[in-house]
């Protein structure tokens, strides 16, 4: 019973110490975490757990390291405010994943960021087509900032007369003359990712690799492996980014 009471009191004390520490470090720790901020937060949490569990150790053995970490964080935050070079070294710089509508494959590889991650984050921002994106920047906090192309932004803001998807006509489609249109209604569907054909997605639109090969050849591409990503939307438009 005594141990339980001691642990309860240490838990309350640890909570108070961590609460004060986070308030001292400021709202930045809550709103966005850089790599250094994340490390500091994890270390404070781990020390707090040790303080709670080791009831035989003085509480000061946990409190002192916590406020030492707080002091280090405040010092580095002050240096970051004074020096942009230091801030870049600590937090890093944003990485451009899409520039002028083209996916930067090399930068994605450096950041270990795959196409599924990119498409997911775009959909979370109600962007369904890569062709709508002018720039996409991966911030040092891990957040994706997206700038849409102006013409698409205006088009998306126009009120629609009907919620039904628009019909596809040869005049409005970007497919070459003589190529049969496919009616696919929904989000743009990836047909090729990282040079690999997504056969299941082809089946969903009722088409084959032969059809896809023909589409690519009409656009001057002979091999699936030359394509980084290829998507197809319900209007019959392709988005193709070559390696």
PDB file of C-alpha atoms in Angstrom:
ATOM      1  CA  UNK A   1       0.000   0.000   0.000  1.00  0.00           C
ATOM      2  CA  UNK A   2       2.847   2.333   0.823  1.00  0.00           C
ATOM      3  CA  UNK A   3       4.512   1.609  -2.539  1.00  0.00           C
ATOM      4  CA  UNK A   4       1.240   2.303  -4.342  1.00  0.00           C
ATOM      5  CA  UNK A   5       0.839   5.635  -2.575  1.00  0.00           C
ATOM      6  CA  UNK A   6       4.456   6.553  -3.296  1.00  0.00           C
ATOM      7  CA  UNK A   7       4.046   5.689  -7.006  1.00  0.00           C
ATOM      8  CA  UNK A   8       0.841   7.729  -7.189  1.00  0.00           C
ATOM      9  CA  UNK A   9       2.528  10.765  -5.668  1.00  0.00           C
ATOM     10  CA  UNK A  10       5.547  10.394  -7.976  1.00  0.00           C
ATOM     11  CA  UNK A  11       3.175  10.126 -10.959  1.00  0.00           C
ATOM     12  CA  UNK A  12       1.509  13.385 -10.012  1.00  0.00           C
ATOM     13  CA  UNK A  13       4.896  15.024  -9.462  1.00  0.00           C
ATOM     14  CA  UNK A  14       6.209  13.739 -12.807  1.00  0.00           C
ATOM     15  CA  UNK A  15       3.074  15.012 -14.539  1.00  0.00           C
ATOM     16  CA  UNK A  16       3.563  18.452 -13.022  1.00  0.00           C
ATOM     17  CA  UNK A  17       7.240  18.542 -13.981  1.00  0.00           C
ATOM     18  CA  UNK A  18       6.594  17.462 -17.606  1.00  0.00           C
ATOM     19  CA  UNK A  19       3.678  19.911 -17.885  1.00  0.00           C
ATOM     20  CA  UNK A  20       5.843  22.804 -16.697  1.00  0.00           C
ATOM     21  CA  UNK A  21       8.706  21.699 -18.962  1.00  0.00           C
ATOM     22  CA  UNK A  22       6.472  21.645 -22.054  1.00  0.00           C
ATOM     23  CA  UNK A  23       5.008  25.038 -21.186  1.00  0.00           C
ATOM     24  CA  UNK A  24       8.515  26.480 -20.851  1.00  0.00           C
ATOM     25  CA  UNK A  25       9.540  25.084 -24.240  1.00  0.00           C
ATOM     26  CA  UNK A  26       6.549  26.811 -25.836  1.00  0.00           C
ATOM     27  CA  UNK A  27       3.678  26.029 -28.192  1.00  0.00           C
ATOM     28  CA  UNK A  28       6.078  25.099 -30.980  1.00  0.00           C
ATOM     29  CA  UNK A  29       6.587  21.712 -29.310  1.00  0.00           C
ATOM     30  CA  UNK A  30       2.887  20.976 -29.685  1.00  0.00           C
ATOM     31  CA  UNK A  31       2.181  22.573 -33.057  1.00  0.00           C
ATOM     32  CA  UNK A  32       5.077  21.109 -35.021  1.00  0.00           C
ATOM     33  CA  UNK A  33       7.977  18.869 -34.137  1.00  0.00           C
ATOM     34  CA  UNK A  34      11.355  18.990 -35.825  1.00  0.00           C
ATOM     35  CA  UNK A  35      13.690  16.017 -35.406  1.00  0.00           C
ATOM     36  CA  UNK A  36      15.407  17.661 -32.439  1.00  0.00           C
ATOM     37  CA  UNK A  37      12.091  18.591 -30.811  1.00  0.00           C
ATOM     38  CA  UNK A  38      10.884  15.021 -31.211  1.00  0.00           C
ATOM     39  CA  UNK A  39      14.041  13.616 -29.595  1.00  0.00           C
ATOM     40  CA  UNK A  40      13.722  16.006 -26.648  1.00  0.00           C
ATOM     41  CA  UNK A  41      10.053  15.125 -26.160  1.00  0.00           C
ATOM     42  CA  UNK A  42      10.741  11.377 -26.248  1.00  0.00           C
ATOM     43  CA  UNK A  43      13.626  11.688 -23.791  1.00  0.00           C
ATOM     44  CA  UNK A  44      11.529  13.720 -21.349  1.00  0.00           C
ATOM     45  CA  UNK A  45       8.765  11.116 -21.541  1.00  0.00           C
ATOM     46  CA  UNK A  46      11.234   8.270 -20.920  1.00  0.00           C
ATOM     47  CA  UNK A  47      12.812  10.028 -17.930  1.00  0.00           C
ATOM     48  CA  UNK A  48       9.353  10.672 -16.466  1.00  0.00           C
ATOM     49  CA  UNK A  49       8.572   6.944 -16.694  1.00  0.00           C
ATOM     50  CA  UNK A  50      11.832   6.078 -14.922  1.00  0.00           C
ATOM     51  CA  UNK A  51      11.023   8.574 -12.147  1.00  0.00           C
ATOM     52  CA  UNK A  52       7.608   6.989 -11.620  1.00  0.00           C
ATOM     53  CA  UNK A  53       8.835   3.375 -11.626  1.00  0.00           C
ATOM     54  CA  UNK A  54      11.924   3.740  -9.404  1.00  0.00           C
ATOM     55  CA  UNK A  55      10.248   4.619  -6.125  1.00  0.00           C
ATOM     56  CA  UNK A  56      13.488   4.028  -4.208  1.00  0.00           C
ATOM     57  CA  UNK A  57      15.349   6.745  -6.115  1.00  0.00           C
ATOM     58  CA  UNK A  58      15.103  10.442  -5.190  1.00  0.00           C
ATOM     59  CA  UNK A  59      12.694  12.425  -7.355  1.00  0.00           C
ATOM     60  CA  UNK A  60      15.453  14.958  -8.061  1.00  0.00           C
ATOM     61  CA  UNK A  61      17.342  12.360 -10.132  1.00  0.00           C
ATOM     62  CA  UNK A  62      14.585  12.627 -12.713  1.00  0.00           C
ATOM     63  CA  UNK A  63      13.690  16.292 -12.371  1.00  0.00           C
ATOM     64  CA  UNK A  64      17.256  17.544 -12.949  1.00  0.00           C
ATOM     65  CA  UNK A  65      17.741  15.713 -16.301  1.00  0.00           C
ATOM     66  CA  UNK A  66      14.330  16.902 -17.512  1.00  0.00           C
ATOM     67  CA  UNK A  67      15.110  20.555 -16.889  1.00  0.00           C
ATOM     68  CA  UNK A  68      18.602  20.071 -18.311  1.00  0.00           C
ATOM     69  CA  UNK A  69      16.960  18.941 -21.556  1.00  0.00           C
ATOM     70  CA  UNK A  70      14.621  21.928 -21.380  1.00  0.00           C
ATOM     71  CA  UNK A  71      17.628  24.223 -21.006  1.00  0.00           C
ATOM     72  CA  UNK A  72      19.343  22.620 -24.017  1.00  0.00           C
ATOM     73  CA  UNK A  73      16.190  23.007 -26.098  1.00  0.00           C
ATOM     74  CA  UNK A  74      15.813  26.678 -25.145  1.00  0.00           C
ATOM     75  CA  UNK A  75      19.464  27.355 -25.954  1.00  0.00           C
ATOM     76  CA  UNK A  76      19.215  25.703 -29.364  1.00  0.00           C
ATOM     77  CA  UNK A  77      15.921  27.473 -30.072  1.00  0.00           C
ATOM     78  CA  UNK A  78      17.602  30.816 -29.276  1.00  0.00           C
ATOM     79  CA  UNK A  79      20.540  29.975 -31.556  1.00  0.00           C
ATOM     80  CA  UNK A  80      18.079  29.023 -34.299  1.00  0.00           C
ATOM     81  CA  UNK A  81      16.434  32.424 -34.012  1.00  0.00           C
ATOM     82  CA  UNK A  82      19.792  34.174 -34.315  1.00  0.00           C
ATOM     83  CA  UNK A  83      21.294  32.111 -37.132  1.00  0.00           C
ATOM     84  CA  UNK A  84      19.511  30.792 -40.207  1.00  0.00           C
ATOM     85  CA  UNK A  85      22.488  28.555 -41.049  1.00  0.00           C
ATOM     86  CA  UNK A  86      22.261  26.934 -37.622  1.00  0.00           C
ATOM     87  CA  UNK A  87      18.482  26.562 -38.006  1.00  0.00           C
ATOM     88  CA  UNK A  88      18.908  24.771 -41.334  1.00  0.00           C
ATOM     89  CA  UNK A  89      21.483  22.394 -39.834  1.00  0.00           C
ATOM     90  CA  UNK A  90      19.182  21.565 -36.934  1.00  0.00           C
ATOM     91  CA  UNK A  91      15.811  21.382 -38.689  1.00  0.00           C
ATOM     92  CA  UNK A  92      16.789  20.781 -42.302  1.00  0.00           C
ATOM     93  CA  UNK A  93      15.199  22.363 -45.378  1.00  0.00           C
ATOM     94  CA  UNK A  94      11.950  21.602 -47.208  1.00  0.00           C
ATOM     95  CA  UNK A  95      12.298  19.093 -50.029  1.00  0.00           C
ATOM     96  CA  UNK A  96      10.529  19.713 -53.333  1.00  0.00           C
ATOM     97  CA  UNK A  97       8.800  16.471 -54.344  1.00  0.00           C
ATOM     98  CA  UNK A  98       6.815  17.946 -57.251  1.00  0.00           C
ATOM     99  CA  UNK A  99       8.100  20.862 -59.306  1.00  0.00           C
ATOM    100  CA  UNK A 100       6.078  22.386 -62.156  1.00  0.00           C
ATOM    101  CA  UNK A 101       3.810  19.343 -62.140  1.00  0.00           C
ATOM    102  CA  UNK A 102       6.667  16.834 -62.427  1.00  0.00           C
ATOM    103  CA  UNK A 103       7.514  14.380 -59.664  1.00  0.00           C
ATOM    104  CA  UNK A 104      11.146  14.581 -58.510  1.00  0.00           C
ATOM    105  CA  UNK A 105      12.009  10.903 -58.277  1.00  0.00           C
ATOM    106  CA  UNK A 106      15.533  11.476 -56.969  1.00  0.00           C
ATOM    107  CA  UNK A 107      14.366  13.690 -54.115  1.00  0.00           C
ATOM    108  CA  UNK A 108      11.700  11.172 -53.170  1.00  0.00           C
ATOM    109  CA  UNK A 109      14.373   8.492 -53.004  1.00  0.00           C
ATOM    110  CA  UNK A 110      16.545  10.664 -50.759  1.00  0.00           C
ATOM    111  CA  UNK A 111      13.650  11.241 -48.379  1.00  0.00           C
ATOM    112  CA  UNK A 112      12.589   7.554 -48.561  1.00  0.00           C
ATOM    113  CA  UNK A 113       9.174   8.773 -49.662  1.00  0.00           C
ATOM    114  CA  UNK A 114       7.210   6.445 -51.931  1.00  0.00           C
ATOM    115  CA  UNK A 115       4.405   7.094 -54.378  1.00  0.00           C
ATOM    116  CA  UNK A 116       1.744   5.658 -52.086  1.00  0.00           C
ATOM    117  CA  UNK A 117       2.754   8.153 -49.376  1.00  0.00           C
ATOM    118  CA  UNK A 118       2.568  11.013 -51.878  1.00  0.00           C
ATOM    119  CA  UNK A 119      -0.818  10.043 -53.320  1.00  0.00           C
ATOM    120  CA  UNK A 120      -2.265   9.511 -49.837  1.00  0.00           C
ATOM    121  CA  UNK A 121      -1.169  12.941 -48.617  1.00  0.00           C
ATOM    122  CA  UNK A 122      -2.527  14.590 -51.766  1.00  0.00           C
ATOM    123  CA  UNK A 123      -5.906  12.900 -51.309  1.00  0.00           C
ATOM    124  CA  UNK A 124      -5.988  14.140 -47.713  1.00  0.00           C
ATOM    125  CA  UNK A 125      -5.880  17.648 -49.217  1.00  0.00           C
ATOM    126  CA  UNK A 126      -8.706  16.849 -51.661  1.00  0.00           C
ATOM    127  CA  UNK A 127      -6.290  16.673 -54.597  1.00  0.00           C
ATOM    128  CA  UNK A 128      -7.005  13.609 -56.675  1.00  0.00           C
ATOM    129  CA  UNK A 129      -4.806  14.202 -59.694  1.00  0.00           C
ATOM    130  CA  UNK A 130      -1.055  14.777 -59.852  1.00  0.00           C
ATOM    131  CA  UNK A 131      -1.638  16.929 -62.921  1.00  0.00           C
ATOM    132  CA  UNK A 132      -3.340  19.518 -60.657  1.00  0.00           C
ATOM    133  CA  UNK A 133      -0.165  20.101 -58.610  1.00  0.00           C
ATOM    134  CA  UNK A 134       2.290  22.902 -59.365  1.00  0.00           C
ATOM    135  CA  UNK A 135       4.559  22.341 -56.356  1.00  0.00           C
ATOM    136  CA  UNK A 136       4.590  19.907 -53.435  1.00  0.00           C
ATOM    137  CA  UNK A 137       7.086  20.484 -50.640  1.00  0.00           C
ATOM    138  CA  UNK A 138       7.891  18.064 -47.831  1.00  0.00           C
ATOM    139  CA  UNK A 139       8.510  20.299 -44.830  1.00  0.00           C
ATOM    140  CA  UNK A 140      11.125  19.549 -42.180  1.00  0.00           C
ATOM    141  CA  UNK A 141       8.251  18.609 -39.832  1.00  0.00           C
ATOM    142  CA  UNK A 142       7.081  15.891 -42.264  1.00  0.00           C
ATOM    143  CA  UNK A 143       4.033  17.868 -43.408  1.00  0.00           C
ATOM    144  CA  UNK A 144       3.338  18.068 -47.143  1.00  0.00           C
ATOM    145  CA  UNK A 145       2.630  21.574 -48.469  1.00  0.00           C
ATOM    146  CA  UNK A 146       0.890  21.613 -51.845  1.00  0.00           C
ATOM    147  CA  UNK A 147       0.481  24.489 -54.324  1.00  0.00           C
ATOM    148  CA  UNK A 148      -2.091  23.787 -57.011  1.00  0.00           C
ATOM    149  CA  UNK A 149      -2.000  25.028 -60.575  1.00  0.00           C
ATOM    150  CA  UNK A 150      -4.050  28.204 -60.958  1.00  0.00           C
ATOM    151  CA  UNK A 151      -6.337  26.941 -63.707  1.00  0.00           C
ATOM    152  CA  UNK A 152      -7.259  23.832 -61.734  1.00  0.00           C
ATOM    153  CA  UNK A 153      -7.838  25.849 -58.587  1.00  0.00           C
ATOM    154  CA  UNK A 154     -10.312  28.121 -60.435  1.00  0.00           C
ATOM    155  CA  UNK A 155     -12.045  25.136 -62.002  1.00  0.00           C
ATOM    156  CA  UNK A 156     -12.488  23.413 -58.648  1.00  0.00           C
ATOM    157  CA  UNK A 157     -14.085  26.512 -57.114  1.00  0.00           C
ATOM    158  CA  UNK A 158     -16.753  26.776 -59.816  1.00  0.00           C
ATOM    159  CA  UNK A 159     -20.161  25.551 -58.639  1.00  0.00           C
ATOM    160  CA  UNK A 160     -21.311  22.522 -60.578  1.00  0.00           C
ATOM    161  CA  UNK A 161     -24.841  22.162 -61.905  1.00  0.00           C
ATOM    162  CA  UNK A 162     -24.907  18.463 -61.175  1.00  0.00           C
ATOM    163  CA  UNK A 163     -23.021  16.128 -58.897  1.00  0.00           C
ATOM    164  CA  UNK A 164     -22.774  13.521 -61.636  1.00  0.00           C
ATOM    165  CA  UNK A 165     -19.375  13.079 -63.270  1.00  0.00           C
ATOM    166  CA  UNK A 166     -18.953  14.838 -66.620  1.00  0.00           C
ATOM    167  CA  UNK A 167     -19.344  12.808 -69.760  1.00  0.00           C
ATOM    168  CA  UNK A 168     -16.369  11.974 -71.905  1.00  0.00           C
ATOM    169  CA  UNK A 169     -16.310  13.164 -75.481  1.00  0.00           C
ATOM    170  CA  UNK A 170     -13.581  12.770 -78.113  1.00  0.00           C
ATOM    171  CA  UNK A 171     -13.237  16.545 -78.402  1.00  0.00           C
ATOM    172  CA  UNK A 172     -12.600  17.049 -74.685  1.00  0.00           C
ATOM    173  CA  UNK A 173     -10.285  14.090 -74.183  1.00  0.00           C
ATOM    174  CA  UNK A 174      -6.524  14.237 -74.354  1.00  0.00           C
ATOM    175  CA  UNK A 175      -6.244  10.770 -75.872  1.00  0.00           C
ATOM    176  CA  UNK A 176      -4.839  10.579 -79.417  1.00  0.00           C
ATOM    177  CA  UNK A 177      -7.188  10.219 -82.369  1.00  0.00           C
ATOM    178  CA  UNK A 178      -8.240   6.650 -83.055  1.00  0.00           C
ATOM    179  CA  UNK A 179      -7.768   5.484 -79.448  1.00  0.00           C
ATOM    180  CA  UNK A 180     -10.924   4.109 -77.846  1.00  0.00           C
ATOM    181  CA  UNK A 181     -12.076   5.991 -74.749  1.00  0.00           C
ATOM    182  CA  UNK A 182     -12.530   4.152 -71.446  1.00  0.00           C
ATOM    183  CA  UNK A 183     -15.301   5.199 -69.053  1.00  0.00           C
ATOM    184  CA  UNK A 184     -13.847   5.168 -65.544  1.00  0.00           C
ATOM    185  CA  UNK A 185     -15.645   7.192 -62.908  1.00  0.00           C
ATOM    186  CA  UNK A 186     -13.876   7.944 -59.638  1.00  0.00           C
ATOM    187  CA  UNK A 187     -10.446   9.008 -58.490  1.00  0.00           C
ATOM    188  CA  UNK A 188      -7.560   8.939 -60.972  1.00  0.00           C
ATOM    189  CA  UNK A 189      -6.330   5.364 -60.873  1.00  0.00           C
ATOM    190  CA  UNK A 190      -2.601   4.471 -61.028  1.00  0.00           C
ATOM    191  CA  UNK A 191      -1.853   2.184 -63.955  1.00  0.00           C
ATOM    192  CA  UNK A 192       1.947   2.209 -63.593  1.00  0.00           C
ATOM    193  CA  UNK A 193       3.953   2.876 -60.434  1.00  0.00           C
ATOM    194  CA  UNK A 194       7.748   2.746 -60.304  1.00  0.00           C
ATOM    195  CA  UNK A 195       7.826   1.171 -63.742  1.00  0.00           C
ATOM    196  CA  UNK A 196       5.482  -1.679 -62.733  1.00  0.00           C
ATOM    197  CA  UNK A 197       2.076  -2.165 -64.315  1.00  0.00           C
ATOM    198  CA  UNK A 198      -0.801  -2.309 -61.833  1.00  0.00           C
ATOM    199  CA  UNK A 199      -2.729  -5.174 -63.425  1.00  0.00           C
ATOM    200  CA  UNK A 200      -5.494  -5.088 -60.822  1.00  0.00           C
ATOM    201  CA  UNK A 201      -6.213  -1.439 -61.634  1.00  0.00           C
ATOM    202  CA  UNK A 202      -6.247  -2.240 -65.335  1.00  0.00           C
ATOM    203  CA  UNK A 203      -8.881  -4.879 -64.664  1.00  0.00           C
ATOM    204  CA  UNK A 204     -10.982  -2.316 -62.784  1.00  0.00           C
ATOM    205  CA  UNK A 205     -11.264  -0.163 -65.909  1.00  0.00           C
ATOM    206  CA  UNK A 206     -11.750  -3.221 -68.111  1.00  0.00           C
ATOM    207  CA  UNK A 207      -8.489  -2.926 -70.011  1.00  0.00           C
ATOM    208  CA  UNK A 208      -5.311  -4.905 -70.675  1.00  0.00           C
ATOM    209  CA  UNK A 209      -1.569  -4.351 -70.906  1.00  0.00           C
ATOM    210  CA  UNK A 210      -1.905  -4.322 -74.702  1.00  0.00           C
ATOM    211  CA  UNK A 211      -4.246  -1.313 -74.480  1.00  0.00           C
ATOM    212  CA  UNK A 212      -1.916   0.433 -72.056  1.00  0.00           C
ATOM    213  CA  UNK A 213       1.115  -0.288 -74.270  1.00  0.00           C
ATOM    214  CA  UNK A 214      -0.703   1.243 -77.220  1.00  0.00           C
ATOM    215  CA  UNK A 215      -1.562   4.347 -75.187  1.00  0.00           C
ATOM    216  CA  UNK A 216       2.072   4.814 -74.175  1.00  0.00           C
ATOM    217  CA  UNK A 217       3.387   4.338 -77.704  1.00  0.00           C
ATOM    218  CA  UNK A 218       0.988   7.015 -78.941  1.00  0.00           C
ATOM    219  CA  UNK A 219       2.772   9.282 -76.446  1.00  0.00           C
ATOM    220  CA  UNK A 220       6.285   8.277 -77.478  1.00  0.00           C
ATOM    221  CA  UNK A 221       6.993   5.737 -74.705  1.00  0.00           C
ATOM    222  CA  UNK A 222       8.008   2.212 -75.700  1.00  0.00           C
ATOM    223  CA  UNK A 223       8.600   0.489 -72.388  1.00  0.00           C
ATOM    224  CA  UNK A 224       6.613   0.319 -69.140  1.00  0.00           C
ATOM    225  CA  UNK A 225       9.888   0.547 -67.217  1.00  0.00           C
ATOM    226  CA  UNK A 226      10.454   4.062 -68.597  1.00  0.00           C
ATOM    227  CA  UNK A 227       7.410   5.342 -66.673  1.00  0.00           C
ATOM    228  CA  UNK A 228       7.684   6.452 -63.050  1.00  0.00           C
ATOM    229  CA  UNK A 229       3.932   6.930 -62.634  1.00  0.00           C
ATOM    230  CA  UNK A 230       0.953   6.816 -64.968  1.00  0.00           C
ATOM    231  CA  UNK A 231      -2.593   7.592 -63.829  1.00  0.00           C
ATOM    232  CA  UNK A 232      -5.903   7.654 -65.684  1.00  0.00           C
ATOM    233  CA  UNK A 233      -9.040   9.610 -64.742  1.00  0.00           C
ATOM    234  CA  UNK A 234     -12.732   9.373 -65.600  1.00  0.00           C
ATOM    235  CA  UNK A 235     -12.387  12.079 -68.274  1.00  0.00           C
ATOM    236  CA  UNK A 236     -10.026   9.910 -70.262  1.00  0.00           C
ATOM    237  CA  UNK A 237      -6.962  11.985 -69.326  1.00  0.00           C
ATOM    238  CA  UNK A 238      -3.585  10.428 -68.633  1.00  0.00           C
ATOM    239  CA  UNK A 239      -0.943  11.801 -66.295  1.00  0.00           C
ATOM    240  CA  UNK A 240       2.456  10.333 -67.202  1.00  0.00           C
ATOM    241  CA  UNK A 241       5.759  11.082 -65.541  1.00  0.00           C
ATOM    242  CA  UNK A 242       8.764   9.400 -67.115  1.00  0.00           C
ATOM    243  CA  UNK A 243      11.853   8.309 -65.241  1.00  0.00           C
TER     244      UNK A 243
END
